[in-house]
Short mmCIF file of C-alpha atoms and ligand atoms in Angstrom, two decimals:
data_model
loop_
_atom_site.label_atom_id
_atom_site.label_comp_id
_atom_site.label_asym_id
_atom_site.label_seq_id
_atom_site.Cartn_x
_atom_site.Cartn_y
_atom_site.Cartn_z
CA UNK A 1 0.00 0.00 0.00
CA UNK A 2 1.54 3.74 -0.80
CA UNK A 3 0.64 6.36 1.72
CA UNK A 4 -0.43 8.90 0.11
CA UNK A 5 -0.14 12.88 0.85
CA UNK A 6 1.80 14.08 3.96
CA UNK A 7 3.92 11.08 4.11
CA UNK A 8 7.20 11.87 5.65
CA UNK A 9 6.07 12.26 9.37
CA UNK A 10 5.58 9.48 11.25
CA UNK A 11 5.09 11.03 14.92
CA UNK A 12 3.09 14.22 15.73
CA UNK A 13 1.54 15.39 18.93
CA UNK A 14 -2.22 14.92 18.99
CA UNK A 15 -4.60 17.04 18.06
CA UNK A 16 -5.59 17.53 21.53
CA UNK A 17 -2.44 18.00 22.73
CA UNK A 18 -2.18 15.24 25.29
CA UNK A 19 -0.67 12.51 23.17
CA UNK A 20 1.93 11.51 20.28
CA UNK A 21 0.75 9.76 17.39
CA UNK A 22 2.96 7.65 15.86
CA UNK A 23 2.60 5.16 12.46
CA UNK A 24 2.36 1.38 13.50
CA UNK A 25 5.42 -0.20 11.34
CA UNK A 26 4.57 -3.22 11.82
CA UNK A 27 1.78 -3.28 9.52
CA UNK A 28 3.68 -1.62 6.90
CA UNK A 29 3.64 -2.22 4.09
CA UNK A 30 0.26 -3.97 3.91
CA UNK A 31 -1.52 -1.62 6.05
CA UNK A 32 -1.00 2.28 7.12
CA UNK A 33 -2.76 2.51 10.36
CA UNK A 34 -1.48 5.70 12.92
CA UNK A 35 -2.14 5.40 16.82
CA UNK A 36 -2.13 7.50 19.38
CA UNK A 37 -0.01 6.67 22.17
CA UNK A 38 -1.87 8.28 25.82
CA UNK A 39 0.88 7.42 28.34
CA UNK A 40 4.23 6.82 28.89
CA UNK A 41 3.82 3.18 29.44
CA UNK A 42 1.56 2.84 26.04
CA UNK A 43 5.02 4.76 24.39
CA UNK A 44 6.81 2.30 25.96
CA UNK A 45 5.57 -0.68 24.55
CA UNK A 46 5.78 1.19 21.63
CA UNK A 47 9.43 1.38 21.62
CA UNK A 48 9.96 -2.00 22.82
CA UNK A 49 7.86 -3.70 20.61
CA UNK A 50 9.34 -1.85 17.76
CA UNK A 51 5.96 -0.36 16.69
CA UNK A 52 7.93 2.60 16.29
CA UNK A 53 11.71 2.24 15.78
CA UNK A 54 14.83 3.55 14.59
CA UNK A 55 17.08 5.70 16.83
CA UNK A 56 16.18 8.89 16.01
CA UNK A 57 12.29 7.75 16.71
CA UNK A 58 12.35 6.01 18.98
CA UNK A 59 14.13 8.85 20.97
CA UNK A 60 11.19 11.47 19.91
CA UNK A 61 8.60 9.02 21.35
CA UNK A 62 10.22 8.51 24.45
CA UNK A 63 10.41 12.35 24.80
CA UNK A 64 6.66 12.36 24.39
CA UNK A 65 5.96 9.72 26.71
CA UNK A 66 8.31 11.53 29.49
CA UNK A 67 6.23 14.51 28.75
CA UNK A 68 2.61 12.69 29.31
CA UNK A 69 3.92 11.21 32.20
CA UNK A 70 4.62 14.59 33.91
CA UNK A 71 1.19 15.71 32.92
CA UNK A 72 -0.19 13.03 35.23
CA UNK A 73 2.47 13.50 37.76
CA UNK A 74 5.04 16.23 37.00
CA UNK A 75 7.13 15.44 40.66
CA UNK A 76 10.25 14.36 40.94
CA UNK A 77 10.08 10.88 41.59
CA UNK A 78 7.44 10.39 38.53
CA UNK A 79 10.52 11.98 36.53
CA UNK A 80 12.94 9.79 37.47
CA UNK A 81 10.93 6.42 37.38
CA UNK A 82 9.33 7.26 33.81
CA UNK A 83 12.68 8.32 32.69
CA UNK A 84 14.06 4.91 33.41
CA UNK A 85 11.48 2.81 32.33
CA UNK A 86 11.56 4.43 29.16
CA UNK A 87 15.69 4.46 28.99
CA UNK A 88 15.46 0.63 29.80
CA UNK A 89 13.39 -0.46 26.35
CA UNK A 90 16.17 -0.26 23.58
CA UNK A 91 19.86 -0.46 25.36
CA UNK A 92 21.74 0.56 22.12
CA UNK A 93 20.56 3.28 20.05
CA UNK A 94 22.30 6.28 22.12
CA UNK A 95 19.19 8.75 20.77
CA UNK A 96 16.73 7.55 23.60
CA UNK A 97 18.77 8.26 26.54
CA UNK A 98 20.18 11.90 24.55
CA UNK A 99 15.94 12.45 24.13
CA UNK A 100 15.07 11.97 27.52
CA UNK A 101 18.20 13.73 28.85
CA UNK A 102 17.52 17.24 26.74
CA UNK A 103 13.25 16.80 28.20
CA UNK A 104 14.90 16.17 31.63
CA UNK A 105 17.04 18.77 31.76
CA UNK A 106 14.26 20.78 30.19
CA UNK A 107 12.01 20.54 33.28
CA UNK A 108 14.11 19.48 36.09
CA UNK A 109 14.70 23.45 36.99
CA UNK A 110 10.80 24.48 36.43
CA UNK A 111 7.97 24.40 39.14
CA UNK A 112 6.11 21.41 39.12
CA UNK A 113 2.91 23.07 37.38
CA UNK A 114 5.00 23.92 34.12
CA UNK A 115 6.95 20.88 34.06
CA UNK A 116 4.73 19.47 31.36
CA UNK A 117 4.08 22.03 28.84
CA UNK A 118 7.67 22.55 28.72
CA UNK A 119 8.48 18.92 28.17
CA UNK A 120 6.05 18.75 25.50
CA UNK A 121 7.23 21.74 23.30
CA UNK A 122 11.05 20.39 24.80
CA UNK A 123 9.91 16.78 22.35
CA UNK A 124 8.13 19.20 19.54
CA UNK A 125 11.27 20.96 19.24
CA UNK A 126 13.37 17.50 18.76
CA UNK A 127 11.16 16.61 16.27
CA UNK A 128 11.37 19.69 14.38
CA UNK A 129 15.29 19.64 15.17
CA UNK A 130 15.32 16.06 13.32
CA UNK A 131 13.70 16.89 10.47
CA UNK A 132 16.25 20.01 10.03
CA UNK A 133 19.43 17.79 10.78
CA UNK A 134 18.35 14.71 8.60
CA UNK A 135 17.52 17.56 5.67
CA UNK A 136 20.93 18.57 6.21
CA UNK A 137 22.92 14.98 5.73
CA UNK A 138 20.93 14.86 2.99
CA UNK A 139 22.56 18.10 1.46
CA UNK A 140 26.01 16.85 2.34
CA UNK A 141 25.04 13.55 0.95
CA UNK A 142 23.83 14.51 -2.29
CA UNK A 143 27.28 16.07 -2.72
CA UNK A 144 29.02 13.03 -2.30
CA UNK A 145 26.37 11.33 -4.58
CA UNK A 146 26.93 13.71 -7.33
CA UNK A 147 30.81 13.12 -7.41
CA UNK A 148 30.24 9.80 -7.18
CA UNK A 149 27.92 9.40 -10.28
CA UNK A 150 30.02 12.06 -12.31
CA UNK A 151 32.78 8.88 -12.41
CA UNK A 152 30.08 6.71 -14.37
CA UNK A 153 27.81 9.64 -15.56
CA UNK A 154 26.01 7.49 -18.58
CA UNK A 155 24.63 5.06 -16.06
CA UNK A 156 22.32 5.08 -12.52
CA UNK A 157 24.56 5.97 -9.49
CA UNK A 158 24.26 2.04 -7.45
CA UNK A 159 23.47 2.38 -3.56
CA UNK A 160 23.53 -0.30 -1.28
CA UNK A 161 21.68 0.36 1.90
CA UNK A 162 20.71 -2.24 5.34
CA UNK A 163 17.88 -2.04 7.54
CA UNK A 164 15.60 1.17 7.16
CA UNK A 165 16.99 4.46 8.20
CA UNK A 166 14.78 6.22 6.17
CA UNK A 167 11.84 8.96 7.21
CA UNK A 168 10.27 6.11 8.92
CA UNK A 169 13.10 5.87 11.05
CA UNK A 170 13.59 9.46 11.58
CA UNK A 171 11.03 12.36 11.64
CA UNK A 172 11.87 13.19 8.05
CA UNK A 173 14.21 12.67 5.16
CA UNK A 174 15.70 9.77 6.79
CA UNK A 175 19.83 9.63 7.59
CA UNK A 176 21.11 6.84 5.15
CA UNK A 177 18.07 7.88 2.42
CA UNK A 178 17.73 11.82 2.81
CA UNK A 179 21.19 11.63 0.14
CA UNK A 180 19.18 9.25 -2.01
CA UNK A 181 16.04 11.40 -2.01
CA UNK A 182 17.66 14.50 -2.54
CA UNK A 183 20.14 12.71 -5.36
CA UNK A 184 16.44 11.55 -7.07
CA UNK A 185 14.78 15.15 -7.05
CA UNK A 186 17.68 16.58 -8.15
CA UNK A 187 17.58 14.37 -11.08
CA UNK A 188 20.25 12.34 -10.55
CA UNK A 189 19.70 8.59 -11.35
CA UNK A 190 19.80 6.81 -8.47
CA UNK A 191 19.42 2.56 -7.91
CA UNK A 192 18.84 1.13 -4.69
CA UNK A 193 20.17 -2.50 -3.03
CA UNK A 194 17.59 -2.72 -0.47
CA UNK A 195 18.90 -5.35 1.78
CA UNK A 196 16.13 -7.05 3.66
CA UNK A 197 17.76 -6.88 6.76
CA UNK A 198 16.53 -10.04 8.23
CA UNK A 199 15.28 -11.12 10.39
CA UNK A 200 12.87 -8.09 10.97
CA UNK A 201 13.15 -7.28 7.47
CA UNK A 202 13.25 -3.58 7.96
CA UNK A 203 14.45 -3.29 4.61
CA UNK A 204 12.41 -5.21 2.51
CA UNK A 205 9.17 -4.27 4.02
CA UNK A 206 9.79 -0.44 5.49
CA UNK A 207 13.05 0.95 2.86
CA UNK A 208 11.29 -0.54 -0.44
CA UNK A 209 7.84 1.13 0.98
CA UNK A 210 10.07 4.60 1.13
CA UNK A 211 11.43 3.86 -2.35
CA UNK A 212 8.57 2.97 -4.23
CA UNK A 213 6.18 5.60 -2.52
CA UNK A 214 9.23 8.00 -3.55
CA UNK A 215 9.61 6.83 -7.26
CA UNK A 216 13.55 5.71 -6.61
CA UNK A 217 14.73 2.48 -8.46
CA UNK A 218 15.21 -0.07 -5.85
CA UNK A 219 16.10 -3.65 -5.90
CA UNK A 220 15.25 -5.78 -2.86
CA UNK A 221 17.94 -8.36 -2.26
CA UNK A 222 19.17 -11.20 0.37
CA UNK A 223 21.13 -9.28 2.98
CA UNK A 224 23.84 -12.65 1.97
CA UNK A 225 23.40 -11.41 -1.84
CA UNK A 226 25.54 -7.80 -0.71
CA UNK A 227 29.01 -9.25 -1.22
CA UNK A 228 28.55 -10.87 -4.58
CA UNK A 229 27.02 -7.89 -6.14
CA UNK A 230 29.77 -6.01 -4.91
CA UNK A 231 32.26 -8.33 -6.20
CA UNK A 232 30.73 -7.87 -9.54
CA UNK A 233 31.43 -3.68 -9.78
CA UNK A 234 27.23 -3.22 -8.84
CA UNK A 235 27.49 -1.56 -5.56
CA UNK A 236 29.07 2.22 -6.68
CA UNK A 237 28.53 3.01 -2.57
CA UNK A 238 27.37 1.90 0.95
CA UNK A 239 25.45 4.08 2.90
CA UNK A 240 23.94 3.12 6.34
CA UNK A 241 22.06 4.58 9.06
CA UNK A 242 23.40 3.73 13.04
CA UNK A 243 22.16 3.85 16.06
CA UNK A 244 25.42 4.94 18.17
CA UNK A 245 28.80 6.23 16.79
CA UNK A 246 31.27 5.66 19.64
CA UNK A 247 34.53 7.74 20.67
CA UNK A 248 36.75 5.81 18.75
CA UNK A 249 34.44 6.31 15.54
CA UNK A 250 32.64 2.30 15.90
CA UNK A 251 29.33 2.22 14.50
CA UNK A 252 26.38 -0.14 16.03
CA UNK A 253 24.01 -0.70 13.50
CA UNK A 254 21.63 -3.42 12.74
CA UNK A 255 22.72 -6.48 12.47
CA UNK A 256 24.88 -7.59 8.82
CA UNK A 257 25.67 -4.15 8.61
CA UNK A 258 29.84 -5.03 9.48
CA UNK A 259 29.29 -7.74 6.89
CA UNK A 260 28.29 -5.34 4.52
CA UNK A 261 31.54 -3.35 5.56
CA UNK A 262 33.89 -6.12 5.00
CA UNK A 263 32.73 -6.99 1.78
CA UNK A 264 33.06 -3.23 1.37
CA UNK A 265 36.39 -3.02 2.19
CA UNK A 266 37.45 -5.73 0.05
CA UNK A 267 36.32 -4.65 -2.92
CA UNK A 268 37.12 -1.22 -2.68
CA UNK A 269 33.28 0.42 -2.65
CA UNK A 270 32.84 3.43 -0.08
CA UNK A 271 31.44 2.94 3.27
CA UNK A 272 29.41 5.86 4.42
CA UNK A 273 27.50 6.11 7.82
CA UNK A 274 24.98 8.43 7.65
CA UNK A 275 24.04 10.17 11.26
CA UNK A 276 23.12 13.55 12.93
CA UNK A 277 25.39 14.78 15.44
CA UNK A 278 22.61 13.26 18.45
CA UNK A 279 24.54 9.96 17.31
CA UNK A 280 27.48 10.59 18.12
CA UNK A 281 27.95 9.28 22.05
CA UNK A 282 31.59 10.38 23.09
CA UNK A 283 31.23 9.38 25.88
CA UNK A 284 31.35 5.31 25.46
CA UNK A 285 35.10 4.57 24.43
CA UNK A 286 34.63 2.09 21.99
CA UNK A 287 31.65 -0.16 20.40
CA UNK A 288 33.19 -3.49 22.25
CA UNK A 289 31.35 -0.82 25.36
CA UNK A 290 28.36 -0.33 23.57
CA UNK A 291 25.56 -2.92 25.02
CA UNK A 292 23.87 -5.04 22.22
CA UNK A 293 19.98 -5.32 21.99
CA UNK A 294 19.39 -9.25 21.96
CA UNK A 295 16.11 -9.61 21.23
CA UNK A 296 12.85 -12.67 20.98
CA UNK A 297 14.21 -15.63 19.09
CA UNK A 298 10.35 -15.89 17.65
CA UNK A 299 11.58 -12.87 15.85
CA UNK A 300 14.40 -14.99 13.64
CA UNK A 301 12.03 -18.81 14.08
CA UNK A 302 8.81 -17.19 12.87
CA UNK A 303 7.47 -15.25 9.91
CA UNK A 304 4.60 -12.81 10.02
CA UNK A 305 2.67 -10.94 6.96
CA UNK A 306 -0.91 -10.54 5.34
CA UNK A 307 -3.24 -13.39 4.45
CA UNK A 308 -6.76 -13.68 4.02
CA UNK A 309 -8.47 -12.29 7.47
CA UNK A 310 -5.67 -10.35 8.35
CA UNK A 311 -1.83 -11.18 9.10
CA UNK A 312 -0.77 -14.55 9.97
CA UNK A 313 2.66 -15.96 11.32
CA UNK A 314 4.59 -19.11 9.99
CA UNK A 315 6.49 -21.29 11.73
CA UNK A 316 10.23 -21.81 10.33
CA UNK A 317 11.69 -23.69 13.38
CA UNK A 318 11.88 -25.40 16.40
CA UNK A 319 15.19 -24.76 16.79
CA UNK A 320 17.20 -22.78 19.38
CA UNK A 321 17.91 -19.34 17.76
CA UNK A 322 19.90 -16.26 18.99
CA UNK A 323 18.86 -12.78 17.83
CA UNK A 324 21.11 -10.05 18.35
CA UNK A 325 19.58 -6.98 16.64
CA UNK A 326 22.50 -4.97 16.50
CA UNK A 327 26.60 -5.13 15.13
CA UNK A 328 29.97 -3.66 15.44
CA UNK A 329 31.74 -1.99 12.32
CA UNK A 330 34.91 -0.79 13.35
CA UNK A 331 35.90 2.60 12.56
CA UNK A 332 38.61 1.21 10.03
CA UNK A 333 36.34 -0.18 7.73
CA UNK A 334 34.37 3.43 7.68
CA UNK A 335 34.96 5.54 4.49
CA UNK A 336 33.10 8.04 6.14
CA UNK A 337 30.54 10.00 8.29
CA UNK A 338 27.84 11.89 6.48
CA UNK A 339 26.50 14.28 9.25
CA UNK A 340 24.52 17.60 9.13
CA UNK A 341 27.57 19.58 9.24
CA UNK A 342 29.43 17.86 6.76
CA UNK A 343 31.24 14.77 5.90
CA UNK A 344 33.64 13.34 7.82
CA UNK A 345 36.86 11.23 7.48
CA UNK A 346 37.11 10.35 11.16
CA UNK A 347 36.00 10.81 14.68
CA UNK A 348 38.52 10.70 16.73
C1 LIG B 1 18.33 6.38 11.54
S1 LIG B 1 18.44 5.20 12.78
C2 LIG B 1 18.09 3.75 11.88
C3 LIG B 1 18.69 2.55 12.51
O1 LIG B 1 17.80 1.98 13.48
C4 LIG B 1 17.49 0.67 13.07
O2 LIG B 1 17.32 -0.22 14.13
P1 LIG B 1 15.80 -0.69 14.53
O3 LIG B 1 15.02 -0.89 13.27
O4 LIG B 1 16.05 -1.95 15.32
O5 LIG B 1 15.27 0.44 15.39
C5 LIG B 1 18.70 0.25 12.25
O6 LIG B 1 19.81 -0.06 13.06
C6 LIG B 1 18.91 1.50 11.46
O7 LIG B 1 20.14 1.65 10.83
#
């Protein structure tokens, strides 16, 4: 299904003011339904159970749940208890606790009575802030993308991108797509690799949605199929979102994504990470310190989508199965860092 008309925001306050509505993306691509989340638990669950996700989302939610939590109970010790329920449902993407931190510090000062107003306008703002810095990579982006496709100017310019950190991931523009976007209204060809990024498949069911409600070429593939194509002079770049950049200039992403920069770096195809500066956590030395979401194994043994009634789920295993929903790319294997002020070479 393609959303039609205002489709790059996938969170906004409600109209009453009291809530955040966010796009269930779980049901995409099949089915567009929005819901409005009235509590900090309900954003919560939310987070956890990846109805919303992505690390600059998910940290805009949370900052809308901390700010209808105060609205019930702006005191101190409702502060500190919502903000750690809400730090405790995604350990890795360092965007939750940086969300929660700016509404904390937001309201910690204020009298109780305007502790919630101020956190609300406090998550409006890092919304609006988003949308700005993700429109930004995407400027410094399409740079690179136009050098990139003036080497093979008769032909599309070749992405390869993992997982979704696209507009549904953000509040707008996306980090890894706002380049791609940008490249395809400015007329430059541009093809897509859309890995599928099991075994939520955040590519194939969430990035291909972006594409194809966009109009940008896109080609879903195996997240195993990335090296080959490579190999094969197919892949002109790599750019991926991340959910923490460490000291040292590590990226955690999802999971493949240091496959992806391996196969990279042996065949000689650019590596870009794609991030605003609310990514960047300098303060964990290294990603062997960042901690790694492991999440359900049902997620990896079983397989959910549409059928007749609604969505069913398929069995694939019995089997044991580990899930860890996030990697390690060393900063090495980086080519580099497309942020809102520019692209860098390193970090440290
Ligand atoms: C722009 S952040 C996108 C980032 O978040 C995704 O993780 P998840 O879908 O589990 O929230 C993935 O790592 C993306 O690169």
């Amino acid at each position: 299904m393609i959303l039609e008309g205002q489709h790059r925001r996938s969170i906004a306050r409600t109209a009453d003011g009291k809530g955040v509505r966010i796009l269930d993306q779980r049901l995409l691509p099949w089915e567009v339904r929005w819901v409005e989340l009235r509590s900090a638990e309900a954003a919560a669950v939310a987070i956890h159970e990846m109805w919303t996700r992505g690390a600059p989302m998910i940290g805009a939610t949370a900052a809308y749940g901390l700010a209808m939590a105060l609205a019930d109970d702006p005191g101190d010790a409702s502060l500190s208890r919502t903000y750690q329920a809400l730090l405790a449902t995604r350990p890795t993407a360092v965007n939750l606790r940086w969300a929660l931190d700016e509404v904390r510090t937001a309201v910690a000062a204020l009298p109780e009575p305007q502790r919630a107003d101020a956190a609300f306008a406090r998550a409006g703002a890092i919304c609006e802030e988003d949308a700005a810095l993700c429109r930004a990579i995407g400027e410094h982006g399409l740079a690179l993308l136009r050098t990139l496709h003036a080497a093979n100017p008769d032909r599309p310019l070749n992405i390869l991108t993992h997982c979704n950190a696209g507009w549904l991931a953000t509040v707008d523009y996306g980090t890894a797509t706002a380049p791609i976007y940008l490249a395809h209204d400015a007329g430059i060809p541009v093809h897509v690799w859309v890995d599928e990024t099991r075994p939520r498949n955040q590519g194939a069911l969430l990035t291909a949605f972006e594409l194809a409600n966009h109009g940008v070429a896109h080609t879903v593939i195996a997240d195993n199929a990335g090296g080959l194509l490579m190999m094969q002079g197919k892949v002109d770049a790599v750019i991926v979102g991340t959910d923490r950049v460490t000291a040292n200039g590590d990226v955690c992403n999802k999971i493949g994504t240091y496959l992806k920069a391996l196969a990279a770096a042996d065949n000689n195809v650019p590596f870009y990470v794609a991030l605003p500066y609310t990514t960047f956590d300098p303060a964990t030395p290294t990603g062997a310190d960042v901690p790694i979401e492991e999440r359900a194994p049902e997620e990896l043994t079983r397989l959910t989508g549409p059928a007749a009634g609604g969505m069913a789920t398929v069995k694939i295993t019995d089997s044991p199965a580990a899930n860890p929903a996030f990697d390690v790319t060393p900063a090495r294997l980086v080519t580099g860092y497309i942020t809102e002020r520019g692209v860098l070479v390193s970090v440290s």
